[in-house]
Amino acid sequence: MPGWLCRHRVLASAIALVLVAGGVAVPLALGAAEDSCNELPARLRELAEGSAPSATRALDPREDMSRFDAVRALLPAGDLCGDGGRVLGRVVDAATGADGSGRAHTTAQARVVYAVTAAYRAAEVPRGAEPGLARMLAGYVADTTLVVLDDPDANTPAVPASLAAPDEAGWSRFGPFLSPADAHPDFGFTYSGALDTGLGPLFGRLARDPEAFAVLYDAERAFLAHYLERLTRLGTDPDYHPEKEKGEQKTPVTLGVDNDLRDIGSRIGGLLCTRESIADDGDTDDLASFDAAVRRHTRGAYRAAPRQVAGRPPMGSIAGRPVSGPVQGDLMDGRYQITATVDAWAAARGVSAERASVIRRVLGGAYEGAFEDGSI
């Protein structure tokens, strides 16, 4: 059963994760044993009332991660009293530049994203903070979806735009269509022996909150539209020229695109699998109410532009792109939503039936695989 697999995949990951800081293993609590709540640290409330740059400085682990322990100590786990969770979410939004402004991310902001995700990979996200953390991930949707783990080239928690620039062939390990001004968190970097740098467990926990689910699902559907509208009519990356880089001459021109689409399909499939597991876990006895709450927070449908788009905007603008209209069909049928976006794009751009079929198959297969095996 997909719900059972989702549930146990997330629990197994949470139990297995131990963040090792300074060579000392520090177990992270899976949940609060008491019913009592904790007050939000006064420093976080001060940051919520201050400037965004102040929040960034306070949560920046620095390039050498020398402040990571201090940052992690500032980020509470478990239940917070009153509006503590929401305030925490606002601080994270401000510190990472995930405010929907579409401005380019700084390297310090990208380092904060790495630090926050590292702190909450196995710790219990405070109730009410889920939408804020989801907005953080949505603001870096390309980085959190097209993730390369255990990368030997990754040696810092984030890189400036100059180090993410494509090579002569037009390839970057941070993905295609990058803004020349955006910094990127580097999730391929493993800090002090962390056992797992995957984002799946955090996505899985956040998606159990309907508002956070809507934020993440909207971001992935927006990213798919953003990605498709930049492809050629042949369904290829216009910036990729393997003949210009030694060693890449024989690489199929569709390989990178198909791999990226698999990542998008997998993330959407994993989100919908998590949604199905909520009722199985007893988190709600009324999945219809969860779905209704998601629909209230969902912005709408996302369709690719009818013409090829040449722009390479900052990543923070992707999730905030204008919707193309209200959602058509069943929002919770992720495969239908994916297919509708691909079909509209292929028809508008005159994509060959063969290539459109391959793209549908790649996305659909990845979606079904993630939905069935519980990966996210």
PDB file of C-alpha atoms in Angstrom, residues 62-356:
ATOM      1  CA  ARG A  62      29.287  30.680   7.416  1.00  0.00           C
ATOM      2  CA  GLU A  63      31.219  29.082   4.620  1.00  0.00           C
ATOM      3  CA  ASP A  64      33.258  26.889   6.970  1.00  0.00           C
ATOM      4  CA  MET A  65      30.103  25.954   8.980  1.00  0.00           C
ATOM      5  CA  SER A  66      31.770  27.352  12.108  1.00  0.00           C
ATOM      6  CA  ARG A  67      28.456  28.820  13.292  1.00  0.00           C
ATOM      7  CA  PHE A  68      26.284  25.813  12.506  1.00  0.00           C
ATOM      8  CA  ASP A  69      26.003  24.653  16.107  1.00  0.00           C
ATOM      9  CA  ALA A  70      24.963  28.160  17.161  1.00  0.00           C
ATOM     10  CA  VAL A  71      22.375  28.296  14.371  1.00  0.00           C
ATOM     11  CA  ARG A  72      20.993  24.878  15.231  1.00  0.00           C
ATOM     12  CA  ALA A  73      20.706  25.887  18.888  1.00  0.00           C
ATOM     13  CA  LEU A  74      18.635  28.885  17.806  1.00  0.00           C
ATOM     14  CA  LEU A  75      16.158  26.740  15.815  1.00  0.00           C
ATOM     15  CA  PRO A  76      13.685  25.076  18.205  1.00  0.00           C
ATOM     16  CA  ALA A  77      12.123  21.641  17.741  1.00  0.00           C
ATOM     17  CA  GLY A  78       8.847  20.334  19.150  1.00  0.00           C
ATOM     18  CA  ASP A  79       5.719  22.252  20.060  1.00  0.00           C
ATOM     19  CA  LEU A  80       5.954  25.998  20.539  1.00  0.00           C
ATOM     20  CA  CYS A  81       3.442  28.054  22.473  1.00  0.00           C
ATOM     21  CA  GLY A  82       1.030  30.427  20.791  1.00  0.00           C
ATOM     22  CA  ASP A  83       2.195  31.818  17.476  1.00  0.00           C
ATOM     23  CA  GLY A  84       5.753  30.566  17.971  1.00  0.00           C
ATOM     24  CA  GLY A  85       5.721  28.257  14.965  1.00  0.00           C
ATOM     25  CA  ARG A  86       4.405  30.941  12.618  1.00  0.00           C
ATOM     26  CA  VAL A  87       6.973  33.422  13.868  1.00  0.00           C
ATOM     27  CA  LEU A  88       9.747  30.894  13.287  1.00  0.00           C
ATOM     28  CA  GLY A  89       8.488  30.420   9.736  1.00  0.00           C
ATOM     29  CA  ARG A  90       8.551  34.178   9.128  1.00  0.00           C
ATOM     30  CA  VAL A  91      12.142  34.404  10.338  1.00  0.00           C
ATOM     31  CA  VAL A  92      13.209  31.593   8.004  1.00  0.00           C
ATOM     32  CA  ASP A  93      11.400  33.288   5.095  1.00  0.00           C
ATOM     33  CA  ALA A  94      13.154  36.561   5.771  1.00  0.00           C
ATOM     34  CA  ALA A  95      16.586  35.035   6.319  1.00  0.00           C
ATOM     35  CA  THR A  96      16.539  33.055   3.058  1.00  0.00           C
ATOM     36  CA  GLY A  97      14.981  35.659   0.796  1.00  0.00           C
ATOM     37  CA  ALA A  98      11.990  33.394   0.153  1.00  0.00           C
ATOM     38  CA  ASP A  99       9.575  36.321   0.136  1.00  0.00           C
ATOM     39  CA  GLY A 100       8.357  36.061  -3.449  1.00  0.00           C
ATOM     40  CA  SER A 101      10.209  39.200  -4.497  1.00  0.00           C
ATOM     41  CA  GLY A 102      12.107  37.387  -7.226  1.00  0.00           C
ATOM     42  CA  ARG A 103      15.368  39.042  -6.236  1.00  0.00           C
ATOM     43  CA  ALA A 104      18.543  37.016  -6.718  1.00  0.00           C
ATOM     44  CA  HIS A 105      19.567  34.955  -3.709  1.00  0.00           C
ATOM     45  CA  THR A 106      22.803  35.892  -1.961  1.00  0.00           C
ATOM     46  CA  THR A 107      25.349  33.297  -0.920  1.00  0.00           C
ATOM     47  CA  ALA A 108      24.610  34.001   2.756  1.00  0.00           C
ATOM     48  CA  GLN A 109      20.881  33.394   2.181  1.00  0.00           C
ATOM     49  CA  ALA A 110      21.673  30.128   0.388  1.00  0.00           C
ATOM     50  CA  ARG A 111      23.861  29.042   3.313  1.00  0.00           C
ATOM     51  CA  VAL A 112      20.928  29.662   5.645  1.00  0.00           C
ATOM     52  CA  VAL A 113      18.797  27.324   3.511  1.00  0.00           C
ATOM     53  CA  TYR A 114      21.428  24.621   3.930  1.00  0.00           C
ATOM     54  CA  ALA A 115      21.640  25.200   7.690  1.00  0.00           C
ATOM     55  CA  VAL A 116      17.865  25.172   8.244  1.00  0.00           C
ATOM     56  CA  THR A 117      17.344  21.994   6.212  1.00  0.00           C
ATOM     57  CA  ALA A 118      20.277  20.328   7.998  1.00  0.00           C
ATOM     58  CA  ALA A 119      18.826  21.283  11.393  1.00  0.00           C
ATOM     59  CA  TYR A 120      15.363  19.936  10.594  1.00  0.00           C
ATOM     60  CA  ARG A 121      16.204  16.828   8.565  1.00  0.00           C
ATOM     61  CA  ALA A 122      15.394  14.674  11.569  1.00  0.00           C
ATOM     62  CA  ALA A 123      14.243  17.135  14.232  1.00  0.00           C
ATOM     63  CA  GLU A 124      10.553  17.765  14.783  1.00  0.00           C
ATOM     64  CA  VAL A 125       9.436  20.868  12.904  1.00  0.00           C
ATOM     65  CA  PRO A 126       7.405  23.024  15.317  1.00  0.00           C
ATOM     66  CA  ARG A 127       3.702  23.057  14.561  1.00  0.00           C
ATOM     67  CA  GLY A 128       2.809  26.187  12.612  1.00  0.00           C
ATOM     68  CA  ALA A 129       6.277  26.544  11.121  1.00  0.00           C
ATOM     69  CA  GLU A 130       5.595  24.100   8.249  1.00  0.00           C
ATOM     70  CA  PRO A 131       4.292  26.712   5.771  1.00  0.00           C
ATOM     71  CA  GLY A 132       7.296  28.948   6.428  1.00  0.00           C
ATOM     72  CA  LEU A 133       9.783  26.158   5.813  1.00  0.00           C
ATOM     73  CA  ALA A 134       7.801  25.087   2.755  1.00  0.00           C
ATOM     74  CA  ARG A 135       8.037  28.630   1.367  1.00  0.00           C
ATOM     75  CA  MET A 136      11.789  28.489   1.921  1.00  0.00           C
ATOM     76  CA  LEU A 137      12.043  25.290  -0.140  1.00  0.00           C
ATOM     77  CA  ALA A 138       9.693  26.698  -2.775  1.00  0.00           C
ATOM     78  CA  GLY A 139      11.891  29.772  -3.139  1.00  0.00           C
ATOM     79  CA  TYR A 140      14.766  27.455  -4.084  1.00  0.00           C
ATOM     80  CA  VAL A 141      12.649  24.959  -6.032  1.00  0.00           C
ATOM     81  CA  ALA A 142      15.248  24.157  -8.699  1.00  0.00           C
ATOM     82  CA  ASP A 143      17.901  23.482  -6.061  1.00  0.00           C
ATOM     83  CA  THR A 144      15.636  21.346  -3.880  1.00  0.00           C
ATOM     84  CA  THR A 145      14.219  19.343  -6.802  1.00  0.00           C
ATOM     85  CA  LEU A 146      17.252  18.775  -9.027  1.00  0.00           C
ATOM     86  CA  VAL A 147      19.398  17.614  -6.114  1.00  0.00           C
ATOM     87  CA  VAL A 148      22.781  15.965  -6.644  1.00  0.00           C
ATOM     88  CA  LEU A 149      23.870  14.185  -3.454  1.00  0.00           C
ATOM     89  CA  ASP A 150      27.356  13.196  -2.318  1.00  0.00           C
ATOM     90  CA  ASP A 151      28.966  15.370  -4.977  1.00  0.00           C
ATOM     91  CA  PRO A 152      32.792  15.306  -4.809  1.00  0.00           C
ATOM     92  CA  ASP A 153      32.844  18.893  -6.085  1.00  0.00           C
ATOM     93  CA  ALA A 154      30.759  20.123  -3.154  1.00  0.00           C
ATOM     94  CA  ASN A 155      32.901  21.527  -0.352  1.00  0.00           C
ATOM     95  CA  THR A 156      30.828  24.396   1.042  1.00  0.00           C
ATOM     96  CA  PRO A 157      27.164  24.721   2.096  1.00  0.00           C
ATOM     97  CA  ALA A 158      26.444  27.148  -0.742  1.00  0.00           C
ATOM     98  CA  VAL A 159      28.090  28.599  -3.832  1.00  0.00           C
ATOM     99  CA  PRO A 160      27.931  32.039  -5.423  1.00  0.00           C
ATOM    100  CA  ALA A 161      26.465  32.437  -8.884  1.00  0.00           C
ATOM    101  CA  SER A 162      29.943  32.474 -10.462  1.00  0.00           C
ATOM    102  CA  LEU A 163      30.668  28.931  -9.277  1.00  0.00           C
ATOM    103  CA  ALA A 164      27.314  27.650 -10.518  1.00  0.00           C
ATOM    104  CA  ALA A 165      27.831  29.023 -14.029  1.00  0.00           C
ATOM    105  CA  PRO A 166      27.495  26.500 -16.878  1.00  0.00           C
ATOM    106  CA  ASP A 167      30.596  25.088 -18.551  1.00  0.00           C
ATOM    107  CA  GLU A 168      31.424  25.427 -22.241  1.00  0.00           C
ATOM    108  CA  ALA A 169      28.808  22.821 -23.099  1.00  0.00           C
ATOM    109  CA  GLY A 170      26.164  24.730 -21.165  1.00  0.00           C
ATOM    110  CA  TRP A 171      25.977  22.213 -18.300  1.00  0.00           C
ATOM    111  CA  SER A 172      25.936  23.052 -14.593  1.00  0.00           C
ATOM    112  CA  ARG A 173      25.550  20.596 -11.726  1.00  0.00           C
ATOM    113  CA  PHE A 174      22.932  22.988 -10.322  1.00  0.00           C
ATOM    114  CA  GLY A 175      20.674  22.519 -13.329  1.00  0.00           C
ATOM    115  CA  PRO A 176      19.775  24.406 -16.489  1.00  0.00           C
ATOM    116  CA  PHE A 177      18.316  27.874 -17.097  1.00  0.00           C
ATOM    117  CA  LEU A 178      20.092  29.470 -14.133  1.00  0.00           C
ATOM    118  CA  SER A 179      19.987  33.159 -13.395  1.00  0.00           C
ATOM    119  CA  PRO A 180      23.524  34.553 -13.698  1.00  0.00           C
ATOM    120  CA  ALA A 181      23.004  36.321 -10.349  1.00  0.00           C
ATOM    121  CA  ASP A 182      21.608  33.531  -8.143  1.00  0.00           C
ATOM    122  CA  ALA A 183      23.564  31.789  -5.383  1.00  0.00           C
ATOM    123  CA  HIS A 184      22.689  28.167  -4.600  1.00  0.00           C
ATOM    124  CA  PRO A 185      22.644  25.979  -1.475  1.00  0.00           C
ATOM    125  CA  ASP A 186      24.790  22.946  -2.211  1.00  0.00           C
ATOM    126  CA  PHE A 187      22.989  19.893  -0.882  1.00  0.00           C
ATOM    127  CA  GLY A 188      25.734  17.699  -2.298  1.00  0.00           C
ATOM    128  CA  PHE A 189      27.951  18.969   0.507  1.00  0.00           C
ATOM    129  CA  THR A 190      28.138  16.583   3.464  1.00  0.00           C
ATOM    130  CA  TYR A 191      28.980  18.356   6.696  1.00  0.00           C
ATOM    131  CA  SER A 192      30.892  16.496   9.427  1.00  0.00           C
ATOM    132  CA  GLY A 193      29.735  13.010   8.515  1.00  0.00           C
ATOM    133  CA  ALA A 194      25.983  13.592   8.199  1.00  0.00           C
ATOM    134  CA  LEU A 195      24.570  10.176   7.302  1.00  0.00           C
ATOM    135  CA  ASP A 196      22.063  11.491   4.785  1.00  0.00           C
ATOM    136  CA  THR A 197      21.830  14.801   2.967  1.00  0.00           C
ATOM    137  CA  GLY A 198      18.544  13.951   1.233  1.00  0.00           C
ATOM    138  CA  LEU A 199      15.645  16.360   1.564  1.00  0.00           C
ATOM    139  CA  GLY A 200      12.938  13.690   1.310  1.00  0.00           C
ATOM    140  CA  PRO A 201      12.197  13.270   5.034  1.00  0.00           C
ATOM    141  CA  LEU A 202      11.799  17.033   5.512  1.00  0.00           C
ATOM    142  CA  PHE A 203       9.499  17.306   2.477  1.00  0.00           C
ATOM    143  CA  GLY A 204       7.502  14.388   3.835  1.00  0.00           C
ATOM    144  CA  ARG A 205       6.979  15.999   7.236  1.00  0.00           C
ATOM    145  CA  LEU A 206       6.124  19.444   5.891  1.00  0.00           C
ATOM    146  CA  ALA A 207       3.621  18.020   3.397  1.00  0.00           C
ATOM    147  CA  ARG A 208       1.462  16.721   6.248  1.00  0.00           C
ATOM    148  CA  ASP A 209       0.339  20.302   6.852  1.00  0.00           C
ATOM    149  CA  PRO A 210      -2.232  21.312   4.187  1.00  0.00           C
ATOM    150  CA  GLU A 211      -0.918  24.843   3.702  1.00  0.00           C
ATOM    151  CA  ALA A 212       2.660  23.602   3.402  1.00  0.00           C
ATOM    152  CA  PHE A 213       1.498  20.859   1.027  1.00  0.00           C
ATOM    153  CA  ALA A 214      -0.147  23.472  -1.191  1.00  0.00           C
ATOM    154  CA  VAL A 215       3.011  25.608  -1.201  1.00  0.00           C
ATOM    155  CA  LEU A 216       5.238  22.672  -2.182  1.00  0.00           C
ATOM    156  CA  TYR A 217       2.808  21.256  -4.761  1.00  0.00           C
ATOM    157  CA  ASP A 218       2.294  24.683  -6.341  1.00  0.00           C
ATOM    158  CA  ALA A 219       6.054  25.190  -6.545  1.00  0.00           C
ATOM    159  CA  GLU A 220       6.661  21.885  -8.318  1.00  0.00           C
ATOM    160  CA  ARG A 221       3.838  22.437 -10.798  1.00  0.00           C
ATOM    161  CA  ALA A 222       5.103  25.967 -11.453  1.00  0.00           C
ATOM    162  CA  PHE A 223       8.628  24.618 -11.907  1.00  0.00           C
ATOM    163  CA  LEU A 224       7.420  22.099 -14.490  1.00  0.00           C
ATOM    164  CA  ALA A 225       5.797  24.890 -16.522  1.00  0.00           C
ATOM    165  CA  HIS A 226       8.893  27.090 -16.112  1.00  0.00           C
ATOM    166  CA  TYR A 227      11.113  24.227 -17.280  1.00  0.00           C
ATOM    167  CA  LEU A 228       9.026  23.174 -20.290  1.00  0.00           C
ATOM    168  CA  GLU A 229       8.643  26.664 -21.709  1.00  0.00           C
ATOM    169  CA  ARG A 230      12.427  27.013 -21.968  1.00  0.00           C
ATOM    170  CA  LEU A 231      12.897  23.832 -24.006  1.00  0.00           C
ATOM    171  CA  THR A 232      13.111  23.790 -27.779  1.00  0.00           C
ATOM    172  CA  ARG A 233      10.396  22.298 -29.978  1.00  0.00           C
ATOM    173  CA  LEU A 234      12.523  19.150 -29.933  1.00  0.00           C
ATOM    174  CA  GLY A 235      12.235  18.984 -26.164  1.00  0.00           C
ATOM    175  CA  THR A 236      15.918  19.776 -25.639  1.00  0.00           C
ATOM    176  CA  ASP A 237      17.870  22.347 -23.636  1.00  0.00           C
ATOM    177  CA  PRO A 238      18.794  25.198 -26.023  1.00  0.00           C
ATOM    178  CA  ASP A 239      21.858  26.076 -23.927  1.00  0.00           C
ATOM    179  CA  TYR A 240      23.380  22.599 -24.019  1.00  0.00           C
ATOM    180  CA  HIS A 241      26.010  21.968 -26.716  1.00  0.00           C
ATOM    181  CA  PRO A 242      27.926  18.773 -25.837  1.00  0.00           C
ATOM    182  CA  GLU A 243      30.226  19.138 -28.831  1.00  0.00           C
ATOM    183  CA  LYS A 244      31.857  22.148 -27.133  1.00  0.00           C
ATOM    184  CA  GLU A 245      33.106  20.238 -24.077  1.00  0.00           C
ATOM    185  CA  LYS A 246      35.621  17.396 -24.230  1.00  0.00           C
ATOM    186  CA  GLY A 247      34.096  14.168 -22.972  1.00  0.00           C
ATOM    187  CA  GLU A 248      30.513  15.194 -23.591  1.00  0.00           C
ATOM    188  CA  GLN A 249      30.429  14.854 -27.359  1.00  0.00           C
ATOM    189  CA  LYS A 250      28.620  11.515 -27.237  1.00  0.00           C
ATOM    190  CA  THR A 251      26.120  12.495 -24.555  1.00  0.00           C
ATOM    191  CA  PRO A 252      22.533  12.359 -25.894  1.00  0.00           C
ATOM    192  CA  VAL A 253      21.143  15.900 -26.040  1.00  0.00           C
ATOM    193  CA  THR A 254      17.953  14.779 -24.301  1.00  0.00           C
ATOM    194  CA  LEU A 255      19.677  13.026 -21.378  1.00  0.00           C
ATOM    195  CA  GLY A 256      19.885  16.004 -19.038  1.00  0.00           C
ATOM    196  CA  VAL A 257      16.328  17.102 -19.744  1.00  0.00           C
ATOM    197  CA  ASP A 258      14.924  13.635 -19.170  1.00  0.00           C
ATOM    198  CA  ASN A 259      16.836  13.319 -15.896  1.00  0.00           C
ATOM    199  CA  ASP A 260      15.515  16.686 -14.707  1.00  0.00           C
ATOM    200  CA  LEU A 261      11.959  15.731 -15.625  1.00  0.00           C
ATOM    201  CA  ARG A 262      12.340  12.488 -13.668  1.00  0.00           C
ATOM    202  CA  ASP A 263      13.294  14.526 -10.607  1.00  0.00           C
ATOM    203  CA  ILE A 264      10.233  16.750 -10.997  1.00  0.00           C
ATOM    204  CA  GLY A 265       7.923  13.780 -11.511  1.00  0.00           C
ATOM    205  CA  SER A 266       9.399  11.988  -8.502  1.00  0.00           C
ATOM    206  CA  ARG A 267       8.927  14.972  -6.221  1.00  0.00           C
ATOM    207  CA  ILE A 268       5.283  15.390  -7.219  1.00  0.00           C
ATOM    208  CA  GLY A 269       4.636  11.665  -6.862  1.00  0.00           C
ATOM    209  CA  GLY A 270       6.232  11.679  -3.430  1.00  0.00           C
ATOM    210  CA  LEU A 271       4.102  14.611  -2.293  1.00  0.00           C
ATOM    211  CA  LEU A 272       0.893  12.889  -3.380  1.00  0.00           C
ATOM    212  CA  CYS A 273       2.014   9.661  -1.706  1.00  0.00           C
ATOM    213  CA  THR A 274       2.566  11.554   1.543  1.00  0.00           C
ATOM    214  CA  ARG A 275      -0.921  13.001   1.263  1.00  0.00           C
ATOM    215  CA  GLU A 276      -2.375   9.489   0.965  1.00  0.00           C
ATOM    216  CA  SER A 277      -0.430   8.312   4.005  1.00  0.00           C
ATOM    217  CA  ILE A 278      -1.933  10.980   6.259  1.00  0.00           C
ATOM    218  CA  ALA A 279      -5.190   9.071   6.744  1.00  0.00           C
ATOM    219  CA  ASP A 280      -3.333   5.759   7.151  1.00  0.00           C
ATOM    220  CA  ASP A 281      -1.257   7.262   9.951  1.00  0.00           C
ATOM    221  CA  GLY A 282      -4.306   8.546  11.798  1.00  0.00           C
ATOM    222  CA  ASP A 283      -3.240  12.186  11.391  1.00  0.00           C
ATOM    223  CA  THR A 284      -6.744  12.891  10.123  1.00  0.00           C
ATOM    224  CA  ASP A 285      -9.969  10.948   9.996  1.00  0.00           C
ATOM    225  CA  ASP A 286     -11.222  13.140   7.173  1.00  0.00           C
ATOM    226  CA  LEU A 287      -8.921  13.312   4.154  1.00  0.00           C
ATOM    227  CA  ALA A 288     -11.573  15.346   2.359  1.00  0.00           C
ATOM    228  CA  SER A 289     -11.039  18.142   4.881  1.00  0.00           C
ATOM    229  CA  PHE A 290      -7.289  18.032   4.273  1.00  0.00           C
ATOM    230  CA  ASP A 291      -7.889  18.222   0.516  1.00  0.00           C
ATOM    231  CA  ALA A 292     -10.304  21.131   0.935  1.00  0.00           C
ATOM    232  CA  ALA A 293      -7.710  23.006   2.987  1.00  0.00           C
ATOM    233  CA  VAL A 294      -5.081  22.367   0.302  1.00  0.00           C
ATOM    234  CA  ARG A 295      -7.405  23.748  -2.368  1.00  0.00           C
ATOM    235  CA  ARG A 296      -7.991  26.905  -0.331  1.00  0.00           C
ATOM    236  CA  HIS A 297      -4.257  27.536  -0.240  1.00  0.00           C
ATOM    237  CA  THR A 298      -3.504  26.486  -3.833  1.00  0.00           C
ATOM    238  CA  ARG A 299      -2.970  29.437  -6.147  1.00  0.00           C
ATOM    239  CA  GLY A 300      -4.204  27.780  -9.353  1.00  0.00           C
ATOM    240  CA  ALA A 301      -2.982  26.020 -12.491  1.00  0.00           C
ATOM    241  CA  TYR A 302       0.380  26.564 -14.171  1.00  0.00           C
ATOM    242  CA  ARG A 303       0.848  26.259 -17.913  1.00  0.00           C
ATOM    243  CA  ALA A 304       3.959  26.842 -19.977  1.00  0.00           C
ATOM    244  CA  ALA A 305       4.035  29.877 -22.248  1.00  0.00           C
ATOM    245  CA  PRO A 306       2.948  29.126 -25.841  1.00  0.00           C
ATOM    246  CA  ARG A 307       6.310  30.356 -27.159  1.00  0.00           C
ATOM    247  CA  GLN A 308       9.840  29.459 -26.100  1.00  0.00           C
ATOM    248  CA  VAL A 309      11.017  31.646 -23.243  1.00  0.00           C
ATOM    249  CA  ALA A 310      14.592  32.908 -23.302  1.00  0.00           C
ATOM    250  CA  GLY A 311      14.678  34.553 -19.864  1.00  0.00           C
ATOM    251  CA  ARG A 312      16.742  33.160 -16.989  1.00  0.00           C
ATOM    252  CA  PRO A 313      15.120  34.811 -13.956  1.00  0.00           C
ATOM    253  CA  PRO A 314      16.173  34.415 -10.321  1.00  0.00           C
ATOM    254  CA  MET A 315      14.895  31.163  -8.865  1.00  0.00           C
ATOM    255  CA  GLY A 316      12.743  32.930  -6.278  1.00  0.00           C
ATOM    256  CA  SER A 317      10.375  34.019  -9.031  1.00  0.00           C
ATOM    257  CA  ILE A 318       9.490  30.501 -10.196  1.00  0.00           C
ATOM    258  CA  ALA A 319       7.033  29.520  -7.469  1.00  0.00           C
ATOM    259  CA  GLY A 320       5.543  33.017  -7.536  1.00  0.00           C
ATOM    260  CA  ARG A 321       4.865  33.070 -11.286  1.00  0.00           C
ATOM    261  CA  PRO A 322       1.337  34.098 -12.303  1.00  0.00           C
ATOM    262  CA  VAL A 323      -1.139  31.258 -12.524  1.00  0.00           C
ATOM    263  CA  SER A 324      -2.718  30.475 -15.881  1.00  0.00           C
ATOM    264  CA  GLY A 325      -6.175  30.056 -14.375  1.00  0.00           C
ATOM    265  CA  PRO A 326      -8.064  27.886 -11.906  1.00  0.00           C
ATOM    266  CA  VAL A 327      -7.093  24.249 -11.446  1.00  0.00           C
ATOM    267  CA  GLN A 328      -8.855  21.954 -13.898  1.00  0.00           C
ATOM    268  CA  GLY A 329      -9.743  18.389 -12.981  1.00  0.00           C
ATOM    269  CA  ASP A 330      -8.780  16.665  -9.748  1.00  0.00           C
ATOM    270  CA  LEU A 331      -5.990  18.614  -8.042  1.00  0.00           C
ATOM    271  CA  MET A 332      -5.010  15.504  -6.094  1.00  0.00           C
ATOM    272  CA  ASP A 333      -4.474  13.465  -9.253  1.00  0.00           C
ATOM    273  CA  GLY A 334      -0.860  14.476  -9.698  1.00  0.00           C
ATOM    274  CA  ARG A 335      -0.335  12.468 -12.855  1.00  0.00           C
ATOM    275  CA  TYR A 336      -3.327  14.157 -14.503  1.00  0.00           C
ATOM    276  CA  GLN A 337      -1.994  17.602 -13.558  1.00  0.00           C
ATOM    277  CA  ILE A 338       1.433  16.756 -14.997  1.00  0.00           C
ATOM    278  CA  THR A 339      -0.033  15.364 -18.206  1.00  0.00           C
ATOM    279  CA  ALA A 340      -2.338  18.361 -18.708  1.00  0.00           C
ATOM    280  CA  THR A 341       0.649  20.713 -18.487  1.00  0.00           C
ATOM    281  CA  VAL A 342       2.731  18.654 -20.927  1.00  0.00           C
ATOM    282  CA  ASP A 343      -0.128  18.241 -23.404  1.00  0.00           C
ATOM    283  CA  ALA A 344      -0.894  21.980 -23.464  1.00  0.00           C
ATOM    284  CA  TRP A 345       2.796  22.796 -23.954  1.00  0.00           C
ATOM    285  CA  ALA A 346       3.300  20.204 -26.699  1.00  0.00           C
ATOM    286  CA  ALA A 347       0.216  21.362 -28.611  1.00  0.00           C
ATOM    287  CA  ALA A 348       1.121  25.058 -28.383  1.00  0.00           C
ATOM    288  CA  ARG A 349       4.751  24.502 -29.414  1.00  0.00           C
ATOM    289  CA  GLY A 350       4.187  21.881 -32.108  1.00  0.00           C
ATOM    290  CA  VAL A 351       6.316  19.283 -30.346  1.00  0.00           C
ATOM    291  CA  SER A 352       6.425  15.984 -32.204  1.00  0.00           C
ATOM    292  CA  ALA A 353       4.107  13.272 -30.968  1.00  0.00           C
ATOM    293  CA  GLU A 354       7.114  11.008 -30.400  1.00  0.00           C
ATOM    294  CA  ARG A 355       9.028  13.458 -28.198  1.00  0.00           C
ATOM    295  CA  ALA A 356       5.892  14.491 -26.295  1.00  0.00           C
TER     296      ALA A 356
END
